[in-house]
Short mmCIF file of C-alpha atoms in Angstrom, two decimals:
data_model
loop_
_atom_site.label_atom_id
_atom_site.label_comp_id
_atom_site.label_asym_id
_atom_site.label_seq_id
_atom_site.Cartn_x
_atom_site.Cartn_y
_atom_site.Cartn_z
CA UNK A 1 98.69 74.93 54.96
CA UNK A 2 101.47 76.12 52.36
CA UNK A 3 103.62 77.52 48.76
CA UNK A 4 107.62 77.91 47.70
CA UNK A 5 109.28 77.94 44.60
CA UNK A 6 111.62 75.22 43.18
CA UNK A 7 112.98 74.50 46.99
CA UNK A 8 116.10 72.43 45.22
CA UNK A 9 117.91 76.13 43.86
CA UNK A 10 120.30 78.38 44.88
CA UNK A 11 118.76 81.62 45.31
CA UNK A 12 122.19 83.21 46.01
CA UNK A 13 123.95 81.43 43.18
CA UNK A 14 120.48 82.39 40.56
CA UNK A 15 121.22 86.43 41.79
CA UNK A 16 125.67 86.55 41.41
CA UNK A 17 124.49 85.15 37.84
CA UNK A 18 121.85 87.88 37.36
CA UNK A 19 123.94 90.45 38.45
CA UNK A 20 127.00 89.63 36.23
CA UNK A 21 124.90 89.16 33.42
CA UNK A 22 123.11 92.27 32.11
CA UNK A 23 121.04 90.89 29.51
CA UNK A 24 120.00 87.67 32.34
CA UNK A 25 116.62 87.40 32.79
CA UNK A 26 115.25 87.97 36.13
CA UNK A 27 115.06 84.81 38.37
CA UNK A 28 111.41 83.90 39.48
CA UNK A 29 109.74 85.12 42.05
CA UNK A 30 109.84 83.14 45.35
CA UNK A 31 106.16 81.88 44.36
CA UNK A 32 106.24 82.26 40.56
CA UNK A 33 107.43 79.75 38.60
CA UNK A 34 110.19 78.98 35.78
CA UNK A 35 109.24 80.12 32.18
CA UNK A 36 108.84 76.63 30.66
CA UNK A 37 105.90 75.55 32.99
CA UNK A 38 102.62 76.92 31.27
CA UNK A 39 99.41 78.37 33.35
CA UNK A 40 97.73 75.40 33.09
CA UNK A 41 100.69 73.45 34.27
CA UNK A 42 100.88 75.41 37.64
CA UNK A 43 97.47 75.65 38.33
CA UNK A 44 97.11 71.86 37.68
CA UNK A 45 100.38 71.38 40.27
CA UNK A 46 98.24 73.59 42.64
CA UNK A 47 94.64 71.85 42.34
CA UNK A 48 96.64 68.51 42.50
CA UNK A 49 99.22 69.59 45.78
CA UNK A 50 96.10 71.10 47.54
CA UNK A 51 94.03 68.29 46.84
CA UNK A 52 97.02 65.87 48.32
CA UNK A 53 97.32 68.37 51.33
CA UNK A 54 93.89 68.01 52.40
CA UNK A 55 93.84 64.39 52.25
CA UNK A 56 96.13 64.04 53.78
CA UNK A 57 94.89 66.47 56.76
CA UNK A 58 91.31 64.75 56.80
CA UNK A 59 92.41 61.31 55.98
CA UNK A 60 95.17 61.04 58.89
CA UNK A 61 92.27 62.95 61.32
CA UNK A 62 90.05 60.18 60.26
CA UNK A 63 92.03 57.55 61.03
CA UNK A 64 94.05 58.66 64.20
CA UNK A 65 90.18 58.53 65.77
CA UNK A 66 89.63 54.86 64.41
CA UNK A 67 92.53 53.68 66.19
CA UNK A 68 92.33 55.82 69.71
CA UNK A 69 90.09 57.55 71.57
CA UNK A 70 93.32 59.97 73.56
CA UNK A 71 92.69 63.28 71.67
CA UNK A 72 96.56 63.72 72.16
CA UNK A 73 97.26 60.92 70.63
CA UNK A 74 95.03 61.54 67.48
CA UNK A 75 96.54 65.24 67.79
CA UNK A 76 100.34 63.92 67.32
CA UNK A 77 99.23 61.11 64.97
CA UNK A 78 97.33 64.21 62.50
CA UNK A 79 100.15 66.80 62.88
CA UNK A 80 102.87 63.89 61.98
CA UNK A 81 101.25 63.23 58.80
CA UNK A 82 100.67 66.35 57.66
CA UNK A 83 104.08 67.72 58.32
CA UNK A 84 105.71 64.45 56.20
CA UNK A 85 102.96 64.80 53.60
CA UNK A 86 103.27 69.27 53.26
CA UNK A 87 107.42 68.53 53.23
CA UNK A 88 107.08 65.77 50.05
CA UNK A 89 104.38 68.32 47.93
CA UNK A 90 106.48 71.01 48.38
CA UNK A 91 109.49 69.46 47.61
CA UNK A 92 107.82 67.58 44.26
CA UNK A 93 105.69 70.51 42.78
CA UNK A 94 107.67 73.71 44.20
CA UNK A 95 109.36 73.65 41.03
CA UNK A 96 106.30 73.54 38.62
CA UNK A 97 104.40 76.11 40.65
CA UNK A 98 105.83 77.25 43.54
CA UNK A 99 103.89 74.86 46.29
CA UNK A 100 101.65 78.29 47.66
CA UNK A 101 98.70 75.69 48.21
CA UNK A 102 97.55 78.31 49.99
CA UNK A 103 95.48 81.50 48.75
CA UNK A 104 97.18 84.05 52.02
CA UNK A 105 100.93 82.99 49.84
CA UNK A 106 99.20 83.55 46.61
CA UNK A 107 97.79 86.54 47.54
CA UNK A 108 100.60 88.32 49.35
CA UNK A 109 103.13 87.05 46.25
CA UNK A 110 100.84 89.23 44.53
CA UNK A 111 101.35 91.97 46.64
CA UNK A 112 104.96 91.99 46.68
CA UNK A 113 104.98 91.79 43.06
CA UNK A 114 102.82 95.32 43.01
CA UNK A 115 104.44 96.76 45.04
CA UNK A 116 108.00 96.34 42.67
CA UNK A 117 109.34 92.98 44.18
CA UNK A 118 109.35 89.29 43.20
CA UNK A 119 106.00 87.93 43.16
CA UNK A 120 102.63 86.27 40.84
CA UNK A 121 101.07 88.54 38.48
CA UNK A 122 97.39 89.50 38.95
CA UNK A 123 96.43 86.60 36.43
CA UNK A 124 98.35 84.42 37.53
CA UNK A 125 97.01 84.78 41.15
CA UNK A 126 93.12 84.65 39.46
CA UNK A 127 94.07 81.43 38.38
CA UNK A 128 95.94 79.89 41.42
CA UNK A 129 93.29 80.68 44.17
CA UNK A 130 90.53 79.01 42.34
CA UNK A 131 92.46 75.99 41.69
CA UNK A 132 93.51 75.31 45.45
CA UNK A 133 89.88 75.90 46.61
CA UNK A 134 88.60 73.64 43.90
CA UNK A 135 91.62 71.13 45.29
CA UNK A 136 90.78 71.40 48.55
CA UNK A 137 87.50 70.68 48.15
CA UNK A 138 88.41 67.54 45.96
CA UNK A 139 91.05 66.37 48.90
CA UNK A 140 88.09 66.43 51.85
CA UNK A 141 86.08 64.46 49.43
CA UNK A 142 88.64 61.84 48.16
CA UNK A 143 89.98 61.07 51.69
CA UNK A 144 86.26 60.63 53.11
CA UNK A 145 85.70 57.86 49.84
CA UNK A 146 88.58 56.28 51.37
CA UNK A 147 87.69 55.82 54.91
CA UNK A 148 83.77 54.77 53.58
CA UNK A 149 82.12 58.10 54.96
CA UNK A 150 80.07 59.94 52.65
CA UNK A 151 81.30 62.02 50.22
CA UNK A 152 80.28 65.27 51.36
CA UNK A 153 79.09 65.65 55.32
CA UNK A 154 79.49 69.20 56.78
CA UNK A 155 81.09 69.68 60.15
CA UNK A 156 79.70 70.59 62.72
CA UNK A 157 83.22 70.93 64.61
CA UNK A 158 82.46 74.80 65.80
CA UNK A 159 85.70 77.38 65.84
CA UNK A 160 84.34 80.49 66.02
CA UNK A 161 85.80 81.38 69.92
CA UNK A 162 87.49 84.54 69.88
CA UNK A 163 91.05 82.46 71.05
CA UNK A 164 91.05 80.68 67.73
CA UNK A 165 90.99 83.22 65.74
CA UNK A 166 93.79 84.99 67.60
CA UNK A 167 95.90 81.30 67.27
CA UNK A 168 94.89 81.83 63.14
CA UNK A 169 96.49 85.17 63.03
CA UNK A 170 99.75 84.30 64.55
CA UNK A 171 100.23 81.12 62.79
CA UNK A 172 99.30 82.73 59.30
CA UNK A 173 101.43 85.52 60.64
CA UNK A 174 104.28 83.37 61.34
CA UNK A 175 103.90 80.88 58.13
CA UNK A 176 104.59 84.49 55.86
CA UNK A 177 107.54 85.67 57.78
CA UNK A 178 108.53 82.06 57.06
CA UNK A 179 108.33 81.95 53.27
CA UNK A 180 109.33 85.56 52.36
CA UNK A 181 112.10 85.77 54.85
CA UNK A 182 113.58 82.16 53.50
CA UNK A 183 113.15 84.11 50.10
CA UNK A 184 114.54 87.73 51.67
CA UNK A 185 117.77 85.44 53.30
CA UNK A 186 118.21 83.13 49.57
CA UNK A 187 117.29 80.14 51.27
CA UNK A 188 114.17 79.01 50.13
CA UNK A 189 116.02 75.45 49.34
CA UNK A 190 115.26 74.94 52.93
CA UNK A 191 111.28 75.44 52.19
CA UNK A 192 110.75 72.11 52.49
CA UNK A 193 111.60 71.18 56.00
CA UNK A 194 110.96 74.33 57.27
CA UNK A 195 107.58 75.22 56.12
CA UNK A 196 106.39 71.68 57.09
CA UNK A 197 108.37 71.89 60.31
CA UNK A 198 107.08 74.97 61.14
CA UNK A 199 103.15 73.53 60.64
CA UNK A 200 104.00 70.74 62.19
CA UNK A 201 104.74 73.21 65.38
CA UNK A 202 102.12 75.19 65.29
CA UNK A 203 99.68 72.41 65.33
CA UNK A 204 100.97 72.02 68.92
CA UNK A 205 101.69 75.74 70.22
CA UNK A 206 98.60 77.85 68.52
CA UNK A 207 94.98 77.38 70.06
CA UNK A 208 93.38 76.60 66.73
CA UNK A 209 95.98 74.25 65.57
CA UNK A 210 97.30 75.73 63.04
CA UNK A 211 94.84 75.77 59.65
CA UNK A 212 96.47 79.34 58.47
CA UNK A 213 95.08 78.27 54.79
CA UNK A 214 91.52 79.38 53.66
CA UNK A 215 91.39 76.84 50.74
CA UNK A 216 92.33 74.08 53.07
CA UNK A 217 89.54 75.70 55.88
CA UNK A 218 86.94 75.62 53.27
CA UNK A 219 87.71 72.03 52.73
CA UNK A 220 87.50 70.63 56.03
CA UNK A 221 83.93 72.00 55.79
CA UNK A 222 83.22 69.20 53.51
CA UNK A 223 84.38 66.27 56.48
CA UNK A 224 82.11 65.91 59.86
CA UNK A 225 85.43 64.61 60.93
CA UNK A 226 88.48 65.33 63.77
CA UNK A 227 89.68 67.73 61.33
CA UNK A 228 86.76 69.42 60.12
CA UNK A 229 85.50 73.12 60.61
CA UNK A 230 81.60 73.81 60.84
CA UNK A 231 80.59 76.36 58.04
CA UNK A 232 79.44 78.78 60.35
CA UNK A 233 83.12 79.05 61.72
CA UNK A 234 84.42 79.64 57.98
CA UNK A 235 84.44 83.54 57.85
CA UNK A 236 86.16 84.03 61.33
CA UNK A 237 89.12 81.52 60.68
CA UNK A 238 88.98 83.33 56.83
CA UNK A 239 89.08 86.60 57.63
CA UNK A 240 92.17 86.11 60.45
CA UNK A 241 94.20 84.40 58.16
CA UNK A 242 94.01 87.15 55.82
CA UNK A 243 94.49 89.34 58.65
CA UNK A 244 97.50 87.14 59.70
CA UNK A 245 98.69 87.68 56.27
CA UNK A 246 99.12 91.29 56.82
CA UNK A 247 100.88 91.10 59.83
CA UNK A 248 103.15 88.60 58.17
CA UNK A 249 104.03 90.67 54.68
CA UNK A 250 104.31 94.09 57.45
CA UNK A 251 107.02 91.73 60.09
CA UNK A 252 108.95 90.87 56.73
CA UNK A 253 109.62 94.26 55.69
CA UNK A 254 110.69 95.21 59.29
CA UNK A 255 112.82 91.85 59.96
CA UNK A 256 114.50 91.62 56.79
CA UNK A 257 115.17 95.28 55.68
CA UNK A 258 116.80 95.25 52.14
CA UNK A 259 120.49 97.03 53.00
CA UNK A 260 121.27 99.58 49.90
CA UNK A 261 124.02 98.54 47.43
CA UNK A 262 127.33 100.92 48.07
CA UNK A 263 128.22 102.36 45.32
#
């Protein structure tokens, strides 16, 4: 779930500066982050956020089905939580590390950066997607020690039908031309509320409720649990979400078309 930079700024006000300024140094990308965090910094902000995420996920599944047995009900309680919990992590580490939390954001940050725009580096992406798979991993764990469930039980929650997969594609689809239009439009101060809004939706409107995250996937392999994923379903859900991806980063440069700057 996840993954915007320093949600407080103003993207528009960062690029009149730029722009007057000749010898300004280019603003961060809408993933990177400012020049004074250091490597370590951000990848500890994205271990830690991830981590947070994915207790939040597991820990709010877990105890939505100790208090009622209506699936609804556990379904509204779960997608509550997360969307309050995504909102605060974003808001408190977007501006150490960007909040990606996510390897699809990492990943397509990277892309955009390749391809000439705003974006991670390649090393900084080699650091960032093993630190949210090592977080998520860490989350499943710490919110099953809370709820006094062992500490590592693999689902056996199956997700492999064909319909889920199609429900990961759009809502990875949808959670990219989120971020990098916010970013296209200079209003990624909004990433807070919308991202978590928009997660918060798709729990309800896509079949697979909404994972579109393959750190957080591989972590609810870790919790036999509401939330969990069986291991078997991991390289379906993985593979459309980096298929949604795609779609996302190609609806992005057809939505927001950069105009050309008369002369």
């Amino acid at each position: 779930m996840t993954a915007i930079e320093a949600a407080g700024h103003d993207r528009a006000g960062e690029a009149a500066t730029a722009s007057a300024d000749p010898g300004h140094e280019p603003r961060p990308a809408p993933g990177a982050t400012p020049p004074r965090h250091p490597l370590i910094s951000r990848a500890a902000a994205e271990l830690l956020g991830t981590a947070l995420l994915v207790a939040v996920v597991v820990g709010s599944g877990i105890q939505a089905t100790e208090l009622t047995r209506d699936v609804g009900v556990q379904l509204l309680a779960n997608s509550i939580a997360t969307v309050f919990g995504l909102g605060i992590l974003i808001l408190l580490l977007g501006p150490v590390s960007g909040a990606h939390f996510n390897p699809v954001v990492t990943l397509a940050e990277w892309w955009t950066a390749r391809r000439g725009g705003d974006g991670v580096t390649g090393r900084e992406a080699a650091v960032y997607v093993p630190a949210q798979v090592i977080g998520a991993i860490a989350g499943a764990i710490l919110a099953d020690a809370m709820f006094g469930r062992p500490l590592v039980e693999w689902s056996t929650h199956d997700r492999s039908a064909g319909h889920l997969l199609l429900g990961e594609v759009v809502a990875t689809a949808g959670l990219i031309l989120l971020i990098f239009g916010l970013a296209r439009t200079h209003q990624l101060r909004f990433a807070p509320v919308a991202v978590a809004s928009y997660i918060g939706a798709a729990y309800w409107f896509t079949s697979s409720t909404s994972f579109a995250n393959p750190a957080v996937t591989i972590g609810r392999t870790f919790s036999d649990t509401f939330a969990g994923i069986a291991p078997g379903s991991l390289p379906g859900f993985i593979g459309a979400q980096l298929v949604g991806g795609v779609v996302g980063l190609a609806l992005v440069a057809l939505v927001f078309v950069r105009g050309r700057s008369s002369e």
